[in-house]
Amino acid sequence: MLAFALVPAAVQPSAARADNPIVQHVYTADPAPLVHDGRVYLYTGHDEDGSTYFTMKDWRVWSSADMVNWTDHGSPLSLATFSWASADAWAGQAVQRGGRFYWYVPVKNRATGRMAIGVAVADSPTGPFRDALGRPLVENGEIDPSVFIDDNGQAYLYWGNPNLWYVKLNADMTSYSGSPTRIPLTTAGFGTRTGDPNRPTLYEEGPWVYKRNGLYYLVFAAKCCSEFIAYSTAPGPTGPWTYRGTVMPTQGSSFTNHPGIVDFKGNSYFFYHNGALPGGGGYTRSVAVERFSYNADGTIPTITMTNTGAPQAGTLNPYVRQEAETIAWGSGIETEPAAEGGMNVGWIENGDHLKVKGVAFGSGASSFAARVASGSSGGTVELRLGSPNGTVVGRCGVPGTGGWQTWTTVNCPVSGATGTQDLYLRFTGGSGYLLNINWWQFTAGTALTAPR
């Protein structure tokens, strides 16, 4: 399992302080962000541990209110959702319309052996998703759907490798008007590739289409292999496209890359993937994010990969219930569906830890509560500030509860947790697995009344 085989290399101080990649306990790929109701929901693929090909069986959902602490929502969509699909849960994108969420994904059609685009629908951004049609939405053997809804309500589906296609979606988002149209791949529109007479332009795959200040952007994975990220712009959603240059040069240890761009809380963010985790590479990738600012003329600056990621957008409130699977950095842990709903953190051993960034304790916390379970003799949750070995502000003992999904709530006093701090939940105990944790919450201390 990834956490056991690979995470020990990630507990070195330099890695533990990093915020990229944004998920460390599973491999993730092909990011597709969606802003909804004050959060960024991130839809990703999932590379299987130890893959030597694009072995992908399900998709994952994550969300964040601050761009650094990401909540694991598990896998609400998999190959099994599509009865007609046989393999290849590859790069997709989700959009919201009319209170419903539509997730467009490429999978292999069992009947034809070709790649096709399916669409799943849900009433929540975290699912569960169901197959909207029981068959492909469109099928021509090509991949990587991107969906864009224009200001006038017209929706477009783009996809393609080696070509680039679009079709106009109907308002139901599960059917389309007309026939798929191939976008001309001209060197003026998509740059010039050398050395491959069959691919005269830089366009490779992974289109991401959006509109900003009246200008349409098409960001894509360019050249192969290794890929870089490039983009083109147009006055309309179907072109004519003009090549604008590089967004992210070839970097990292993955020979593919995949873009996703959103605006959130007044800033712009670029999502991508690399092979930065231990054991990572072209088939074991990880999603990362950078904040950026457009140039005055609307062009996108060159963005480089970092291990520090985007700065935090706000703080985290410890005085409301926080899911344990809301993590800025995790070492040694896994997640799983919890019997009480949602996900929990598990497979915890002595010395494992979670980092939660920018926790706003204010004038101070007086106590800590956690929902825990243990099928063994339990362990201790140490509350530390600043680092896994930082100041201890509380220790909560966790007893054996008789089962890994037999939940109880434990409480302990807290002293010295004030201001805005990075919080580390460090787990200690004997050998083997110690405990599971579902959620946690601090209680504020009695505030002093300032003189009037």
CSV table of N, CA and C in Angstrom, one decimal, residues 292-373:
chain,number,residue,atom,x,y,z
A,292,PHE,N,-1.4,32.0,-9.4
A,292,PHE,CA,-0.7,32.9,-10.4
A,292,PHE,C,-1.6,34.1,-10.7
A,293,SER,N,-1.0,35.1,-11.4
A,293,SER,CA,-1.8,36.3,-11.8
A,293,SER,C,-1.6,36.4,-13.3
A,294,TYR,N,-2.7,36.7,-14.0
A,294,TYR,CA,-2.6,37.0,-15.4
A,294,TYR,C,-1.8,38.3,-15.6
A,295,ASN,N,-1.2,38.4,-16.8
A,295,ASN,CA,-0.5,39.6,-17.2
A,295,ASN,C,-1.6,40.6,-17.5
A,296,ALA,N,-1.2,41.9,-17.6
A,296,ALA,CA,-2.2,43.0,-17.8
A,296,ALA,C,-3.0,42.8,-19.1
A,297,ASP,N,-2.3,42.2,-20.1
A,297,ASP,CA,-3.0,42.0,-21.4
A,297,ASP,C,-3.8,40.7,-21.5
A,298,GLY,N,-3.9,40.0,-20.4
A,298,GLY,CA,-4.7,38.7,-20.3
A,298,GLY,C,-3.9,37.5,-20.6
A,299,THR,N,-2.6,37.6,-21.0
A,299,THR,CA,-1.8,36.4,-21.2
A,299,THR,C,-1.5,35.7,-19.9
A,300,ILE,N,-1.2,34.4,-20.0
A,300,ILE,CA,-0.9,33.6,-18.8
A,300,ILE,C,0.7,33.6,-18.7
A,301,PRO,N,1.2,33.9,-17.5
A,301,PRO,CA,2.6,33.9,-17.3
A,301,PRO,C,3.1,32.4,-17.3
A,302,THR,N,4.4,32.3,-17.4
A,302,THR,CA,5.0,31.0,-17.3
A,302,THR,C,5.0,30.6,-15.8
A,303,ILE,N,4.5,29.4,-15.6
A,303,ILE,CA,4.3,28.9,-14.2
A,303,ILE,C,5.3,27.7,-14.0
A,304,THR,N,6.0,27.6,-12.9
A,304,THR,CA,6.9,26.5,-12.7
A,304,THR,C,6.4,25.7,-11.5
A,305,MET,N,6.7,24.4,-11.4
A,305,MET,CA,6.4,23.6,-10.3
A,305,MET,C,7.1,24.0,-9.1
A,306,THR,N,6.4,23.9,-7.9
A,306,THR,CA,7.1,24.1,-6.6
A,306,THR,C,6.6,23.0,-5.7
A,307,ASN,N,7.3,22.9,-4.6
A,307,ASN,CA,6.9,21.9,-3.5
A,307,ASN,C,6.2,22.6,-2.4
A,308,THR,N,6.1,24.0,-2.5
A,308,THR,CA,5.4,24.7,-1.4
A,308,THR,C,3.9,25.0,-1.8
A,309,GLY,N,3.6,25.0,-3.1
A,309,GLY,CA,2.2,25.2,-3.5
A,309,GLY,C,1.7,26.6,-3.3
A,310,ALA,N,0.3,26.6,-3.4
A,310,ALA,CA,-0.3,27.9,-3.2
A,310,ALA,C,-0.4,28.4,-1.8
A,311,PRO,N,-0.3,29.7,-1.5
A,311,PRO,CA,-0.5,30.2,-0.2
A,311,PRO,C,-1.9,29.9,0.3
A,312,GLN,N,-2.1,29.9,1.6
A,312,GLN,CA,-3.4,29.6,2.2
A,312,GLN,C,-4.3,30.8,2.0
A,313,ALA,N,-5.5,30.5,1.6
A,313,ALA,CA,-6.6,31.5,1.4
A,313,ALA,C,-7.5,31.5,2.6
A,314,GLY,N,-7.1,32.2,3.6
A,314,GLY,CA,-7.9,32.2,4.8
A,314,GLY,C,-7.3,31.3,5.9
A,315,THR,N,-8.1,31.0,6.9
A,315,THR,CA,-7.6,30.1,8.0
A,315,THR,C,-8.6,29.0,8.2
A,316,LEU,N,-8.2,28.1,9.0
A,316,LEU,CA,-9.1,27.0,9.4
A,316,LEU,C,-9.7,27.2,10.8
A,317,ASN,N,-11.0,27.0,11.0
A,317,ASN,CA,-11.6,27.2,12.3
A,317,ASN,C,-11.6,25.9,13.1
A,318,PRO,N,-10.9,25.8,14.2
A,318,PRO,CA,-10.8,24.6,14.9
A,318,PRO,C,-12.0,24.4,15.9
A,319,TYR,N,-12.9,25.4,16.0
A,319,TYR,CA,-14.0,25.4,16.9
A,319,TYR,C,-15.3,24.9,16.3
A,320,VAL,N,-15.2,24.4,15.1
A,320,VAL,CA,-16.3,23.7,14.4
A,320,VAL,C,-15.7,22.3,14.1
A,321,ARG,N,-16.6,21.4,13.9
A,321,ARG,CA,-16.2,20.0,13.6
A,321,ARG,C,-15.4,20.0,12.3
A,322,GLN,N,-14.2,19.4,12.4
A,322,GLN,CA,-13.3,19.2,11.2
A,322,GLN,C,-13.1,17.7,10.9
A,323,GLU,N,-13.3,17.4,9.7
A,323,GLU,CA,-13.1,16.0,9.3
A,323,GLU,C,-11.6,15.7,9.4
A,324,ALA,N,-11.3,14.5,10.0
A,324,ALA,CA,-9.9,14.1,10.1
A,324,ALA,C,-9.2,14.0,8.8
A,325,GLU,N,-10.0,13.7,7.8
A,325,GLU,CA,-9.4,13.6,6.4
A,325,GLU,C,-9.3,14.9,5.7
A,326,THR,N,-9.4,16.0,6.4
A,326,THR,CA,-9.0,17.3,5.9
A,326,THR,C,-7.6,17.6,6.3
A,327,ILE,N,-6.7,17.5,5.3
A,327,ILE,CA,-5.3,17.4,5.6
A,327,ILE,C,-4.5,18.3,4.6
A,328,ALA,N,-3.5,19.0,5.2
A,328,ALA,CA,-2.5,19.6,4.3
A,328,ALA,C,-1.3,18.7,4.0
A,329,TRP,N,-1.0,17.9,4.9
A,329,TRP,CA,0.1,16.9,4.6
A,329,TRP,C,-0.1,15.7,5.6
A,330,GLY,N,0.0,14.5,5.0
A,330,GLY,CA,-0.2,13.3,5.9
A,330,GLY,C,1.0,12.4,5.7
A,331,SER,N,1.4,11.8,6.8
A,331,SER,CA,2.5,10.9,6.8
A,331,SER,C,2.1,9.5,7.4
A,332,GLY,N,2.1,8.5,6.6
A,332,GLY,CA,1.9,7.1,7.0
A,332,GLY,C,0.5,6.7,7.1
A,333,ILE,N,-0.5,7.6,6.7
A,333,ILE,CA,-1.9,7.3,6.9
A,333,ILE,C,-2.5,6.8,5.6
A,334,GLU,N,-3.7,6.3,5.8
A,334,GLU,CA,-4.6,6.0,4.7
A,334,GLU,C,-6.0,6.5,5.0
A,335,THR,N,-6.9,6.5,4.1
A,335,THR,CA,-8.3,6.9,4.4
A,335,THR,C,-9.2,5.8,3.9
A,336,GLU,N,-10.4,5.7,4.4
A,336,GLU,CA,-11.4,4.7,4.0
A,336,GLU,C,-12.8,5.2,4.3
A,337,PRO,N,-13.8,4.6,3.7
A,337,PRO,CA,-15.2,5.0,4.1
A,337,PRO,C,-15.5,4.7,5.5
A,338,ALA,N,-16.2,5.6,6.2
A,338,ALA,CA,-16.5,5.4,7.6
A,338,ALA,C,-17.9,4.9,7.7
A,339,ALA,N,-18.1,4.0,8.7
A,339,ALA,CA,-19.5,3.4,8.9
A,339,ALA,C,-20.5,4.5,9.3
A,340,GLU,N,-20.0,5.6,9.9
A,340,GLU,CA,-20.8,6.7,10.3
A,340,GLU,C,-21.1,7.7,9.2
A,341,GLY,N,-20.5,7.4,8.0
A,341,GLY,CA,-20.7,8.3,6.9
A,341,GLY,C,-19.4,9.1,6.6
A,342,GLY,N,-19.2,9.5,5.4
A,342,GLY,CA,-17.9,10.2,5.0
A,342,GLY,C,-16.8,9.2,5.0
A,343,MET,N,-15.6,9.8,5.3
A,343,MET,CA,-14.4,9.1,5.3
A,343,MET,C,-13.7,9.2,6.7
A,344,ASN,N,-12.8,8.2,7.0
A,344,ASN,CA,-12.0,8.4,8.2
A,344,ASN,C,-10.6,8.1,7.9
A,345,VAL,N,-9.7,8.6,8.7
A,345,VAL,CA,-8.3,8.3,8.6
A,345,VAL,C,-8.0,7.0,9.4
A,346,GLY,N,-7.2,6.1,8.8
A,346,GLY,CA,-6.9,4.8,9.4
A,346,GLY,C,-5.6,4.3,9.1
A,347,TRP,N,-5.3,3.0,9.4
A,347,TRP,CA,-4.0,2.4,9.2
A,347,TRP,C,-2.9,3.2,9.9
A,348,ILE,N,-3.2,3.7,11.1
A,348,ILE,CA,-2.3,4.6,11.8
A,348,ILE,C,-1.4,3.8,12.6
A,349,GLU,N,-0.1,4.1,12.5
A,349,GLU,CA,0.9,3.4,13.3
A,349,GLU,C,1.7,4.4,14.1
A,350,ASN,N,2.5,4.0,15.0
A,350,ASN,CA,3.3,4.8,15.9
A,350,ASN,C,4.1,5.8,15.1
A,351,GLY,N,4.0,7.1,15.3
A,351,GLY,CA,4.8,8.1,14.7
A,351,GLY,C,4.2,8.7,13.4
A,352,ASP,N,3.1,8.1,13.0
A,352,ASP,CA,2.4,8.8,11.9
A,352,ASP,C,1.8,10.1,12.3
A,353,HIS,N,1.5,11.0,11.3
A,353,HIS,CA,1.0,12.3,11.7
A,353,HIS,C,0.2,12.9,10.6
A,354,LEU,N,-0.7,13.9,10.9
A,354,LEU,CA,-1.4,14.7,10.0
A,354,LEU,C,-1.0,16.2,10.3
A,355,LYS,N,-0.9,16.9,9.2
A,355,LYS,CA,-0.7,18.4,9.3
A,355,LYS,C,-1.9,19.1,8.9
A,356,VAL,N,-2.4,20.0,9.6
A,356,VAL,CA,-3.5,20.9,9.3
A,356,VAL,C,-2.9,22.3,9.3
A,357,LYS,N,-3.0,23.1,8.2
A,357,LYS,CA,-2.3,24.3,8.1
A,357,LYS,C,-3.2,25.5,8.5
A,358,GLY,N,-2.5,26.5,9.2
A,358,GLY,CA,-3.2,27.8,9.4
A,358,GLY,C,-4.5,27.7,10.3
A,359,VAL,N,-4.3,27.0,11.4
A,359,VAL,CA,-5.5,26.8,12.3
A,359,VAL,C,-5.6,28.0,13.2
A,360,ALA,N,-6.7,28.7,13.2
A,360,ALA,CA,-6.9,30.0,13.9
A,360,ALA,C,-7.5,29.7,15.3
A,361,PHE,N,-6.6,29.5,16.3
A,361,PHE,CA,-7.0,29.3,17.7
A,361,PHE,C,-7.4,30.6,18.4
A,362,GLY,N,-7.0,31.7,17.9
A,362,GLY,CA,-7.4,33.0,18.5
A,362,GLY,C,-6.8,33.1,19.9
A,363,SER,N,-7.7,33.5,20.9
A,363,SER,CA,-7.2,33.7,22.3
A,363,SER,C,-6.9,32.4,23.0
A,364,GLY,N,-7.3,31.2,22.4
A,364,GLY,CA,-6.9,30.0,23.0
A,364,GLY,C,-8.0,28.9,23.1
A,365,ALA,N,-7.5,27.7,23.1
A,365,ALA,CA,-8.4,26.5,23.2
A,365,ALA,C,-8.3,25.9,24.6
A,366,SER,N,-9.4,25.4,25.1
A,366,SER,CA,-9.3,24.8,26.4
A,366,SER,C,-9.4,23.3,26.4
A,367,SER,N,-10.0,22.7,25.3
A,367,SER,CA,-10.1,21.3,25.2
A,367,SER,C,-10.2,20.8,23.8
A,368,PHE,N,-10.1,19.5,23.6
A,368,PHE,CA,-10.1,18.9,22.3
A,368,PHE,C,-10.9,17.6,22.4
A,369,ALA,N,-11.7,17.4,21.3
A,369,ALA,CA,-12.5,16.2,21.2
A,369,ALA,C,-12.3,15.5,19.9
A,370,ALA,N,-12.3,14.2,19.9
A,370,ALA,CA,-12.1,13.5,18.6
A,370,ALA,C,-13.0,12.2,18.6
A,371,ARG,N,-13.5,11.9,17.4
A,371,ARG,CA,-14.2,10.7,17.2
A,371,ARG,C,-13.3,9.6,16.8
A,372,VAL,N,-13.1,8.6,17.5
A,372,VAL,CA,-12.1,7.6,17.3
A,372,VAL,C,-12.6,6.2,17.4
A,373,ALA,N,-11.9,5.2,16.9
A,373,ALA,CA,-12.2,3.8,17.0
A,373,ALA,C,-10.9,3.1,17.0
